[in-house]
XYZ file of N, CA, C and O in Angstrom:
388
model
N -3.745 -28.081 -27.859
C -2.532 -28.551 -27.228
C -2.504 -30.076 -27.309
O -3.506 -30.740 -27.095
N -1.360 -30.611 -27.563
C -1.213 -32.055 -27.724
C -0.020 -32.525 -26.905
O 1.051 -31.943 -26.960
N -0.241 -33.567 -26.142
C 0.821 -34.139 -25.312
C 1.240 -35.459 -25.932
O 0.411 -36.331 -26.182
N 2.518 -35.586 -26.177
C 3.020 -36.825 -26.753
C 4.042 -37.448 -25.808
O 4.986 -36.797 -25.390
N 3.800 -38.670 -25.465
C 4.721 -39.440 -24.631
C 4.973 -40.770 -25.320
O 4.032 -41.404 -25.809
N 6.199 -41.181 -25.343
C 6.441 -42.506 -25.914
C 6.244 -43.561 -24.830
O 6.098 -43.265 -23.662
N 6.193 -44.794 -25.231
C 5.895 -45.866 -24.279
C 6.956 -45.983 -23.196
O 6.634 -46.330 -22.058
N 8.203 -45.673 -23.486
C 9.249 -45.722 -22.469
C 8.994 -44.674 -21.390
O 9.112 -44.960 -20.199
N 8.606 -43.476 -21.791
C 8.291 -42.426 -20.814
C 7.104 -42.824 -19.949
O 7.108 -42.604 -18.740
N 6.095 -43.404 -20.579
C 4.912 -43.841 -19.833
C 5.294 -44.930 -18.839
O 4.889 -44.899 -17.681
N 6.090 -45.898 -19.273
C 6.537 -46.966 -18.376
C 7.313 -46.402 -17.190
O 7.123 -46.825 -16.047
N 8.199 -45.455 -17.452
C 8.988 -44.854 -16.378
C 8.101 -44.089 -15.399
O 8.303 -44.160 -14.182
N 7.118 -43.373 -15.911
C 6.192 -42.646 -15.044
C 5.377 -43.604 -14.182
O 5.181 -43.370 -12.982
N 4.920 -44.691 -14.775
C 4.141 -45.676 -14.022
C 4.993 -46.369 -12.968
O 4.539 -46.605 -11.840
N 6.225 -46.708 -13.316
C 7.113 -47.343 -12.334
C 7.414 -46.395 -11.182
O 7.428 -46.806 -10.025
N 7.660 -45.134 -11.488
C 7.935 -44.154 -10.442
C 6.732 -44.000 -9.517
O 6.872 -43.982 -8.307
N 5.550 -43.930 -10.096
C 4.328 -43.789 -9.288
C 4.081 -45.042 -8.462
O 3.730 -44.963 -7.290
N 4.255 -46.223 -9.059
C 4.011 -47.456 -8.309
C 5.048 -47.630 -7.202
O 4.727 -48.112 -6.122
N 6.280 -47.204 -7.445
C 7.298 -47.266 -6.407
C 6.946 -46.335 -5.246
O 7.053 -46.699 -4.081
N 6.492 -45.141 -5.571
C 6.072 -44.184 -4.549
C 4.925 -44.757 -3.717
O 4.941 -44.697 -2.485
N 3.919 -45.316 -4.384
C 2.769 -45.888 -3.676
C 3.169 -47.097 -2.833
O 2.690 -47.268 -1.715
N 4.048 -47.935 -3.348
C 4.475 -49.111 -2.596
C 5.275 -48.700 -1.369
O 5.135 -49.297 -0.302
N 6.094 -47.678 -1.480
C 6.833 -47.165 -0.316
C 5.856 -46.632 0.728
O 6.016 -46.880 1.921
N 4.833 -45.927 0.286
C 3.816 -45.405 1.208
C 3.085 -46.557 1.903
O 2.901 -46.547 3.130
N 2.684 -47.549 1.126
C 1.989 -48.699 1.709
C 2.896 -49.495 2.642
O 2.450 -49.995 3.675
N 4.173 -49.634 2.282
C 5.118 -50.336 3.153
C 5.284 -49.631 4.483
O 5.286 -50.265 5.543
N 5.404 -48.317 4.460
C 5.546 -47.545 5.698
C 4.276 -47.634 6.539
O 4.335 -47.769 7.766
N 3.129 -47.608 5.875
C 1.851 -47.730 6.595
C 1.719 -49.122 7.220
O 1.312 -49.264 8.380
N 2.082 -50.159 6.462
C 2.032 -51.522 6.988
C 2.993 -51.712 8.150
O 2.670 -52.383 9.132
N 4.172 -51.132 8.056
C 5.138 -51.208 9.149
C 4.574 -50.561 10.411
O 4.689 -51.114 11.511
N 3.943 -49.403 10.270
C 3.363 -48.708 11.423
C 2.258 -49.536 12.074
O 2.181 -49.624 13.305
N 1.416 -50.169 11.252
C 0.340 -51.012 11.787
C 0.926 -52.210 12.528
O 0.504 -52.541 13.634
N 1.908 -52.871 11.921
C 2.529 -54.046 12.547
C 3.183 -53.659 13.879
O 3.080 -54.393 14.863
N 3.843 -52.509 13.923
C 4.474 -52.067 15.172
C 3.429 -51.775 16.244
O 3.641 -52.049 17.421
N 2.298 -51.216 15.820
C 1.247 -50.918 16.790
C 0.631 -52.201 17.350
O 0.275 -52.269 18.528
N 0.542 -53.250 16.531
C -0.089 -54.500 16.955
C 0.877 -55.493 17.604
O 0.439 -56.425 18.271
N 2.172 -55.313 17.393
C 3.156 -56.277 17.914
C 3.153 -56.274 19.442
O 3.107 -55.214 20.068
N 3.202 -57.463 20.034
C 3.265 -57.518 21.498
C 4.597 -56.955 21.994
O 5.636 -57.148 21.366
N 4.542 -56.264 23.106
C 5.770 -55.689 23.674
C 6.642 -56.801 24.230
O 7.856 -56.783 24.099
N 6.021 -57.793 24.849
C 6.764 -58.938 25.377
C 5.865 -60.160 25.234
O 4.752 -60.177 25.759
N 6.316 -61.167 24.527
C 5.491 -62.347 24.270
C 5.901 -63.516 25.150
O 5.075 -64.179 25.757
N 7.176 -63.782 25.212
C 7.703 -64.856 26.052
C 8.438 -64.232 27.227
O 8.953 -63.117 27.125
N 8.515 -64.927 28.355
C 9.152 -64.338 29.545
C 10.587 -63.859 29.319
O 11.014 -62.877 29.913
N 11.329 -64.526 28.451
C 12.730 -64.155 28.250
C 12.905 -63.028 27.227
O 14.021 -62.607 26.962
N 11.814 -62.525 26.645
C 11.898 -61.455 25.647
C 12.429 -60.159 26.244
O 12.122 -59.818 27.383
N 13.181 -59.436 25.465
C 13.547 -58.065 25.822
C 12.351 -57.207 25.450
O 11.939 -57.197 24.285
N 11.749 -56.502 26.393
C 10.537 -55.727 26.089
C 10.743 -54.767 24.919
O 11.685 -53.990 24.890
N 9.850 -54.862 23.950
C 9.865 -53.962 22.808
C 10.810 -54.350 21.682
O 10.815 -53.693 20.639
N 11.603 -55.403 21.849
C 12.570 -55.785 20.818
C 11.890 -56.137 19.497
O 12.292 -55.662 18.443
N 10.855 -56.956 19.564
C 10.149 -57.335 18.345
C 9.563 -56.099 17.675
O 9.772 -55.863 16.487
N 8.831 -55.317 18.424
C 8.198 -54.119 17.875
C 9.221 -53.181 17.233
O 9.036 -52.694 16.122
N 10.310 -52.943 17.929
C 11.320 -52.001 17.438
C 12.104 -52.528 16.239
O 12.725 -51.748 15.522
N 12.069 -53.843 16.013
C 12.851 -54.415 14.915
C 12.055 -54.550 13.617
O 12.616 -54.908 12.585
N 10.771 -54.253 13.644
C 9.944 -54.380 12.440
C 10.312 -53.268 11.456
O 10.372 -52.098 11.821
N 10.599 -53.673 10.214
C 10.958 -52.718 9.166
C 10.275 -53.121 7.868
O 9.643 -54.171 7.789
N 10.433 -52.278 6.875
C 9.948 -52.630 5.537
C 11.022 -52.281 4.518
O 11.899 -51.457 4.773
N 10.946 -52.955 3.397
C 11.825 -52.651 2.267
C 11.039 -52.928 0.990
O 10.053 -53.659 0.999
N 11.483 -52.333 -0.078
C 10.823 -52.521 -1.368
C 11.680 -53.461 -2.210
O 12.888 -53.282 -2.311
N 11.039 -54.472 -2.757
C 11.712 -55.401 -3.669
C 10.938 -55.433 -4.976
O 9.722 -55.261 -4.989
N 11.670 -55.654 -6.052
C 11.039 -55.712 -7.373
C 10.772 -57.161 -7.746
O 11.626 -58.023 -7.594
N 9.565 -57.433 -8.206
C 9.162 -58.742 -8.700
C 8.805 -58.558 -10.164
O 7.791 -57.943 -10.467
N 9.672 -59.032 -11.026
C 9.573 -58.766 -12.454
C 9.612 -57.245 -12.642
O 10.613 -56.632 -12.358
N 8.520 -56.622 -13.074
C 8.525 -55.174 -13.292
C 7.719 -54.412 -12.252
O 7.433 -53.234 -12.426
N 7.311 -55.079 -11.178
C 6.458 -54.434 -10.181
C 7.128 -54.409 -8.815
O 7.729 -55.392 -8.383
N 6.987 -53.284 -8.091
C 7.546 -53.229 -6.747
C 6.611 -53.905 -5.748
O 5.395 -53.940 -5.934
N 7.183 -54.451 -4.714
C 6.413 -55.053 -3.635
C 7.044 -54.696 -2.305
O 8.250 -54.518 -2.212
N 6.223 -54.565 -1.280
C 6.721 -54.225 0.054
C 6.912 -55.507 0.861
O 6.030 -56.357 0.896
N 8.046 -55.628 1.487
C 8.345 -56.744 2.383
C 8.411 -56.157 3.784
O 9.210 -55.266 4.054
N 7.547 -56.651 4.670
C 7.467 -56.133 6.030
C 7.719 -57.283 6.984
O 7.117 -58.343 6.844
N 8.609 -57.080 7.938
C 8.901 -58.147 8.877
C 9.958 -57.757 9.877
O 10.319 -56.587 10.009
N 10.451 -58.768 10.566
C 11.434 -58.565 11.624
C 12.495 -59.652 11.540
O 12.171 -60.815 11.304
N 13.747 -59.301 11.766
C 14.797 -60.322 11.779
C 14.902 -61.058 13.118
O 15.698 -61.979 13.256
N 14.098 -60.662 14.085
C 14.154 -61.290 15.410
C 13.816 -62.772 15.274
O 12.844 -63.152 14.611
N 14.599 -63.596 15.895
C 14.510 -65.057 15.771
C 13.116 -65.603 16.104
O 12.636 -66.540 15.492
N 12.437 -65.017 17.063
C 11.141 -65.536 17.502
C 9.954 -64.779 16.901
O 8.824 -64.894 17.382
N 10.161 -64.031 15.820
C 9.118 -63.165 15.260
C 7.835 -63.918 14.891
O 6.746 -63.357 14.981
N 7.940 -65.167 14.469
C 6.740 -65.918 14.083
C 5.986 -66.491 15.274
O 4.811 -66.841 15.146
N 6.611 -66.618 16.420
C 5.933 -67.201 17.577
C 4.677 -66.426 17.964
O 3.608 -67.022 18.115
N 4.755 -65.124 18.158
C 3.516 -64.427 18.507
C 2.505 -64.399 17.354
O 1.306 -64.384 17.593
N 2.990 -64.413 16.149
C 2.079 -64.368 14.991
C 1.189 -65.604 14.945
O -0.013 -65.499 14.711
N 1.747 -66.780 15.188
C 0.992 -68.028 15.074
C 0.765 -68.739 16.403
O -0.022 -69.666 16.477
N 1.458 -68.321 17.444
C 1.323 -68.960 18.742
C 2.243 -70.154 18.891
O 2.689 -70.733 17.907
N 2.542 -70.486 20.109
C 3.328 -71.673 20.447
C 2.633 -72.336 21.624
O 1.709 -71.783 22.208
N 3.090 -73.511 21.965
C 2.455 -74.248 23.049
C 2.403 -73.379 24.318
O 3.374 -72.709 24.659
N 1.264 -73.316 24.934
C 0.995 -72.537 26.151
C 0.962 -71.025 25.919
O 0.900 -70.263 26.871
N 1.040 -70.591 24.667
C 0.936 -69.164 24.351
C 0.006 -69.003 23.154
O 0.278 -69.550 22.080
N -1.070 -68.280 23.340
C -2.010 -68.079 22.241
C -1.418 -67.103 21.220
O -0.567 -66.286 21.564
N -1.879 -67.180 19.984
C -1.376 -66.251 18.963
C -1.711 -64.793 19.297
O -2.738 -64.506 19.903
N -0.833 -63.937 18.915
C -1.027 -62.491 19.043
C -0.591 -61.868 17.718
O 0.444 -61.215 17.630
N -1.390 -62.102 16.656
C -0.978 -61.694 15.312
C -0.733 -60.187 15.202
O -1.483 -59.384 15.744
N 0.306 -59.846 14.495
C 0.620 -58.440 14.256
C 0.914 -58.181 12.774
O 0.851 -57.042 12.325
N 1.193 -59.228 11.995
C 1.438 -59.065 10.565
C 0.183 -59.343 9.731
O -0.178 -58.548 8.863
N -0.479 -60.447 9.998
C -1.643 -60.804 9.188
C -2.767 -59.782 9.260
O -3.371 -59.480 8.228
N -3.081 -59.189 10.424
C -4.145 -58.179 10.441
C -3.817 -56.945 9.577
O -4.721 -56.262 9.113
N -2.550 -56.690 9.390
C -2.127 -55.551 8.576
C -2.592 -55.715 7.133
O -2.819 -54.728 6.430
N -2.783 -56.938 6.679
C -3.174 -57.201 5.297
C -4.665 -57.002 5.046
O -5.091 -56.950 3.909
N -5.422 -56.879 6.095
C -6.881 -56.756 5.929
C -7.317 -55.331 5.829
O -6.740 -54.408 6.139
């Protein structure tokens, strides 16, 4: 038995597989970030807003997919890096380890 695939078919199969894996990794990273995100960081925060706003999406960089994980909340970087009188409470960077 002989299997013949042309390079276009192979490229399409690899892209489909890498897209599937990147979606899986993005969803896993989103779950980790949500688990680590502080429920309330600053006194004026709506409890759980940051955590509930964390999402992921897949973007293509040249021919490779990449997962973008984050939050549109205006203060999303404050807990990640800390601000004056508030120590950091990272929730994105630990996800990368």
